[in-house]
Amino acid sequence: MTDQPALRTLKEGAAFNGFLLAQEAAFKTSAKGSEYLELKLADASGDLKAFLWDVRAIEGDLDKVQADAFLKVKGQAAAFNGRLQLRLDKVRFALDEEVGDLARFFATSGRPLADMTAELDAAVARTRDPWLRRLLELLLVEDAGLRAAFCRAPAAKSLHHAFLGGLLEHTLSVLGMAERACEHYPDLNRDLVAAGVLLHDLGKTAELTYQRSFAYSDEGNLIGHIAMEAEWISRAAARIPDFPENLRMQILHIVLSHHGRLEYGSPVLPKTPEALLVHYLDDLDGKLEAMFRSIREDAGEGAWTPFSRTMDRMVYKVRWPKA
Amino acid sequence: MTDQPALRTLKEGAAFNGFLLAQEAAFKTSAKGSEYLELKLADASGDLKAFLWDVRAIEGDLDKVQADAFLKVKGQAAAFNGRLQLRLDKVRFALDEEVGDLARFFATSGRPLADMTAELDAAVARTRDPWLRRLLELLLVEDAGLRAAFCRAPAAKSLHHAFLGGLLEHTLSVLGMAERACEHYPDLNRDLVAAGVLLHDLGKTAELTYQRSFAYSDEGNLIGHIAMEAEWISRAAARIPDFPENLRMQILHIVLSHHGRLEYGSPVLPKTPEALLVHYLDDLDGKLEAMFRSIREDAGEGAWTPFSRTMDRMVYKVRWPKA
Amino acid sequence: MTDQPALRTLKEGAAFNGFLLAQEAAFKTSAKGSEYLELKLADASGDLKAFLWDVRAIEGDLDKVQADAFLKVKGQAAAFNGRLQLRLDKVRFALDEEVGDLARFFATSGRPLADMTAELDAAVARTRDPWLRRLLELLLVEDAGLRAAFCRAPAAKSLHHAFLGGLLEHTLSVLGMAERACEHYPDLNRDLVAAGVLLHDLGKTAELTYQRSFAYSDEGNLIGHIAMEAEWISRAAARIPDFPENLRMQILHIVLSHHGRLEYGSPVLPKTPEALLVHYLDDLDGKLEAMFRSIREDAGEGAWTPFSRTMDRMVYKVRWPKA
Amino acid sequence: MTDQPALRTLKEGAAFNGFLLAQEAAFKTSAKGSEYLELKLADASGDLKAFLWDVRAIEGDLDKVQADAFLKVKGQAAAFNGRLQLRLDKVRFALDEEVGDLARFFATSGRPLADMTAELDAAVARTRDPWLRRLLELLLVEDAGLRAAFCRAPAAKSLHHAFLGGLLEHTLSVLGMAERACEHYPDLNRDLVAAGVLLHDLGKTAELTYQRSFAYSDEGNLIGHIAMEAEWISRAAARIPDFPENLRMQILHIVLSHHGRLEYGSPVLPKTPEALLVHYLDDLDGKLEAMFRSIREDAGEGAWTPFSRTMDRMVYKVRWPKA
Amino acid sequence: MTDQPALRTLKEGAAFNGFLLAQEAAFKTSAKGSEYLELKLADASGDLKAFLWDVRAIEGDLDKVQADAFLKVKGQAAAFNGRLQLRLDKVRFALDEEVGDLARFFATSGRPLADMTAELDAAVARTRDPWLRRLLELLLVEDAGLRAAFCRAPAAKSLHHAFLGGLLEHTLSVLGMAERACEHYPDLNRDLVAAGVLLHDLGKTAELTYQRSFAYSDEGNLIGHIAMEAEWISRAAARIPDFPENLRMQILHIVLSHHGRLEYGSPVLPKTPEALLVHYLDDLDGKLEAMFRSIREDAGEGAWTPFSRTMDRMVYKVRWPKA
Amino acid sequence: MTDQPALRTLKEGAAFNGFLLAQEAAFKTSAKGSEYLELKLADASGDLKAFLWDVRAIEGDLDKVQADAFLKVKGQAAAFNGRLQLRLDKVRFALDEEVGDLARFFATSGRPLADMTAELDAAVARTRDPWLRRLLELLLVEDAGLRAAFCRAPAAKSLHHAFLGGLLEHTLSVLGMAERACEHYPDLNRDLVAAGVLLHDLGKTAELTYQRSFAYSDEGNLIGHIAMEAEWISRAAARIPDFPENLRMQILHIVLSHHGRLEYGSPVLPKTPEALLVHYLDDLDGKLEAMFRSIREDAGEGAWTPFSRTMDRMVYKVRWPKA
């Protein structure tokens, strides 16, 4: 895929020949009864609508041409009603092996991964409490599979930080605010707060699938990330000899209560200052990211973004300039 | 304590000399400024108000005469305004060693423990699914400490089955209904249902303390019984070689969702028929027990029990006789 | 209609000539401005999309070709994008007289009607309380019109048991569970419970219309089934000399409170054990039926049914096999 | 009782000898262990705390000296801490026969009953629609028992118009506003509105008991006034030959929906303009009466009434004077 | 535009040549890939769908042919599937200057403006309280710009009275009912009520924009009409020497609390009888107008309007005739 | 008052003669009918229960001895049941003039006022945006009366920072966090955030009275602090020539939306990133202060504070020590 052009750079009339991810795929019929294929095709740079007017031009198995599949397509960019689309001549299902690095098909965190992992490791190393540091090392450093997933997962299906690396980016952003808060409110236990932040969404690595599309896994739907990470933490603590029971309760409490309300899926309310703080800063970071993104991404005219069901409001796009 | 009379059998004028549990204890002052001690004293048969009008008659440390302590008291039963009370001459703190079998001070399930454990073991043995049977054996039969706690704990602090053995009695009652339901709805998987029922409240053994009074433990307040038992089940499943991952999810799902709604503390909604059934039958059994108890225990005149905040209603006491 | 093939049995290319119920009907226009007719046609075995590309082929009055009308159609089955549809050559409105037994056009309970009425009569006969048995006889046996409607009505417009005979099937299923519950909780009055179950949804015979489509009647929308059946019961009780006032209140209370919460349309909360039980078992039976049906009917891939707004969740389709 | 002074007119030091209603009665014990009787005694003019310091001064059965009983008492008015109370020398239970007209012990509507019944009859007579007029005559004029109860019942236990005659006073006040509204909104059907208003709370005659205290009857708690009056209306309509079915639905709909929301106990929402109007004006009249009464009755200093749980707010007592 | 026909009067086959407001505009593509323009065009009498099959027939800038623009169009009325539509031959963007009086393109109050302003002035003049009269004069008579806006604005974007002059029509209707209520409840202060009604929605003149379409202004979205009008009233009162502080609070309180509940956007609950009344009558008037309009405008068969999300119900259209 | 001892330093048996604020005052009667006076007396260091057993020992007007009055009292500290109380010999009402600096009777912020005003002025001076700086100067620096009130008012009646100077302390604490947040999220406009924080609760200076007790003023109850401060800001902006309209809207929006939800009294939702941030940090600061204070002030045994209705939970007091 290395030499195929990024979708965002495509100009009207340009030919395209390469691999793309089908985010949507539907066989439709025209009023005259002829069948055509309508696709939404994506790489990491963006997505385009695409049409194949003659379905006989599909090579191989038609049933494999479906959402979340990689396709090899050939066609050209055409402007239609002011927007670019792809008019395809050929379409076929593509194997993962052909496609190469899957990350090229997904939006990815704007922060370099190396920076983020360095920041993560520094935060772990900065933890003075020996029990908590050991716990973090076991889960975030030494468990290579979990660490890899933690670096790659999105933070949510669509609410906020919905891109590869989003979970780590969100976690580090909350941590940054949390460490500032610990300076501001000196009665807070920084290490407990930091451990709570670093672990609060760890279960999302298994709650979400993010190979082709962002979706909930079976385990995500049946168990949920909060119960999953609570168990992982308990199990890790059990592997550390003499891990203090009170500390185990306090860190589990932060994680279990971080949604802040029972109706948001936390089985207990935050009952310690540290748990209260983690809840607020987690919620704030997600909502701010969603709001800034909706402002950035909305190309429409007017002072307002479209109504967001997630935020239950429109966002005012006019930014008062800094003096 | 063997030879002291049960409180419920006490007649007016009778002397009393023995050990009782102080459910409430307050030093009060009369308008004239003299101090007196007002107690609520209990054994397994019931409770009585008690008064010590001269606090100098307290032997030993006054500070130890407090709620949830065992006391050695001497006095006599007196009728006051139609109700019996104890007028005390002597009061002192009592050590656990003196007191003997603590169970004599608490309300206890009306069902003999031996019957209930036999019924529990039979239900485990009746489980045909080998994985689920093994899981139940590990948690409910072979872990002696957990089994003992499961047989002794109340089902709730006050809502329903709030007596020693109440957790097991409630669990077996739900199981009885659940097995009838599996006959009625043949698509249900009986073993999955039964395992869900048997494990759904297991965490209450650690959520509640029930040595002197029924209260939430620290872990109960910070973690909650649902997250605790979920972890125990996961850990037990991990000890069974090749325990199927799908089955682990399904049983965990029943346990995590059994409160039926997020706002009632379940982090996920019931999404399988078995989980839905366990939620309904658990809820029904608790509410029916509370309703029948409130009818039985209300000695007042009139057709209605007092307003119950737990049930958010009064209960109609008039029973239409069976034909 | 006897010799026309059932829709579900139709094969690609087969001709079809017969009567069908139009569940949906819309005149649409192609981009070129030509009009066509798009239908959803049904018999009891299922439904198919159908197209008539030349509206001049409609015989008689075009305005009568609308939703909820019977049509005589001629055409053939064609596969389009993997699904069967009907390509029509002729369409005309059909009179009820031509069509014959309407039941052939609707989904119907899987249980034979004779079995269900026998079970109903046995349940009435099993009632030992003479007042309640007489009440049930008046309403469910001797009032031929009401009995016929009770045997034919669906239980709901779409939530659960939405097929002919569904009301009776649901009622008997709740009764089956309720009788099991009365064995399990011996303090319950079986006859009161059974009468409550048998009468709890009787008003749905007038709340819903189910001649062509399932919908709310005017009376259903303005009065609701609960107030309707309450009045019927009161009126029937008034016809039984010396019917005890307390019993009248208790049975009315079960019926009025069976939705369990004011916001679900019950004007009073369940305040007797019998009323509480009927509410729980009614709710459970409806939700279980909806859940099992959604699992059975979902032909899609993947482990989950589509999101159901009724249930506010997706349902997990993977069934752990019985051992 | 004719010659005993009204409680409100009693001066400090005055002797009292007569019949009073015990709204509250409690045997209490002083710190020294002596028993005394604390009462709240009332006649129609108001209520006073009363104390009998020597319970041996009670004549006859002590158990009959309880809330909701009439008592014959002898004592004198004494000021205590700025408020008047009764210090009693003698107390005994009194029979209804001794007491005479019970209405003298209750707060009663400030409007003369004759005026109100004349207004009621005029409103019925003003009804031009023959069906509705006949329905109103049957229920409010010809049914002597129901008419008597309608003239005597309070409108609520405590929320608003909680005095004898309050139901009729409230009904007529809503009717006055409703007739003004029908002039203002000419599309409204005045007769339908008026019939809806006159019947909307009729069931309160049986929902509430108001012999000694205002309370819910068993039927009130189990059935509720809405379902009761709906049945009465249906039954009365059935007695009028050829009463139009559509009109029966429309009038029932007003009555059933007049609480405006399901969670307030209406099984259906108002779906006609007339039903909407009756709901709003009924609600407004009750709330205005409660607000004006709380302003009038609050003798405390300051600009605010105490917090009212019924209204969920304090009321501002400062009235801007009319110009 | 004077001589162009009103859309509602257009007959099939008639030619049309004139200015219309585009309420909707979309460039679409047929299955064969050819582009066409689909419009919803309106004048004050109604609206029609319109199609331009050849987009090359657009004169001038295509980008200006969009929603909320005035267009000059030429074409003819054609019946399609029983409904009229416009088949266009020419379309071009039109300048405001060409178009003339914008009011001809919008639905407008059925009441003549002169009548309404006379009624408004009479209501102000009828105010006896000198402070309140002066306040009303400042805001509603002497501030020419505000008065003009008050006469022209709609009362809401879509909920009720959504037409030019709707704000004034709604205000006067509420005032009519409020004056009747002040006669009925004599303790109410009429002038305070009248001033509260006249000012309660004044901020909507700035909350809504109503040049081309009815929408929220930026200030409407960020501040809301309640906070805007509260400030205007405060500022006007400050210009009246010695305006009484208590009166300022009482009138502001009515305005701030008139939505009746915090969750409906009032920052305080109604705490005076006048504020309570204004809330109820405002709410009632809006809901009645919406209900009557939905009955009037619904041309469909059947007894029910379509489900209205605003009212969360269907409305019963059958009106029982006045006798 | 300078030389009277602080209540908190009083030892058992010590005499006390000085001025105290009566937070509560009640005349009560003993069972024997003798009257006594029960008080809760406070200075800035704390409060004590106090008793005067012979009410004849009150000098002057008894009616003035009431809650929120200053009293001159003489008596001595006595231990009763482990807690100190005052046994009084003399009590009389005291004039404000006698009492001196009222601040000595109230809990006061632990931060020196001079530090806080310097921090406030620095924050204003740090504002680079000339419009916002001018707005802050007008309201917080140049309006001497408002500035004085801002420095003295509590932040709330009881929820959090309920002490003199609490409003300023809370405002500065939120500001500290907000400036850290602006460093962390660089897209935020620091000056807009800072102005929003500094003004968000300014209206509490008039919403609350805090001369003797902390309570809501009439204006506080009728208007609320949000609407008050919104008007003040608008009025101040109107005094600044050419103040940009968009900036006025943005700052008003932050203030109006800072409660975050309509049901918490904000008439609009936060729709800009700056408004969202101010809401979260304001809420967090108040809740953290309440939580830390409840931990600090709870002298009881056990790991949990009493249940706080404000926070709807108990708080876990066990602090995991910093490493």
CSV table of N, CA and C in Angstrom, one decimal, chain B residues 4 25 62 71 92 106 209 233 243 251 269:
chain,number,residue,atom,x,y,z
B,4,GLN,N,-30.7,-18.6,81.0
B,4,GLN,CA,-31.4,-17.4,81.2
B,4,GLN,C,-32.6,-17.4,80.3
B,25,ALA,N,-27.6,2.2,72.7
B,25,ALA,CA,-27.2,2.6,74.0
B,25,ALA,C,-27.0,4.1,74.0
B,62,LEU,N,-17.4,2.9,81.7
B,62,LEU,CA,-18.7,3.4,81.1
B,62,LEU,C,-18.6,3.5,79.6
B,71,LEU,N,-23.7,-7.0,77.1
B,71,LEU,CA,-23.8,-6.5,78.5
B,71,LEU,C,-24.3,-7.6,79.4
B,92,ARG,N,-23.0,-4.2,83.3
B,92,ARG,CA,-21.6,-4.2,83.0
B,92,ARG,C,-21.3,-4.7,81.6
B,106,PHE,N,-29.1,-13.2,68.0
B,106,PHE,CA,-29.6,-12.7,66.7
B,106,PHE,C,-30.8,-13.5,66.2
B,209,THR,N,-21.1,-7.1,57.6
B,209,THR,CA,-20.6,-7.6,58.9
B,209,THR,C,-21.8,-8.0,59.7
B,233,ILE,N,-15.4,-15.5,41.4
B,233,ILE,CA,-15.8,-16.5,40.4
B,233,ILE,C,-14.7,-16.6,39.3
B,243,PHE,N,-11.4,-24.2,31.6
B,243,PHE,CA,-12.8,-23.7,31.8
B,243,PHE,C,-13.1,-22.9,30.6
B,251,ILE,N,-21.6,-16.8,32.9
B,251,ILE,CA,-22.0,-16.8,34.4
B,251,ILE,C,-21.6,-15.5,35.0
B,269,LEU,N,-26.7,-4.4,31.9
B,269,LEU,CA,-28.1,-4.9,31.9
B,269,LEU,C,-28.1,-6.3,31.6
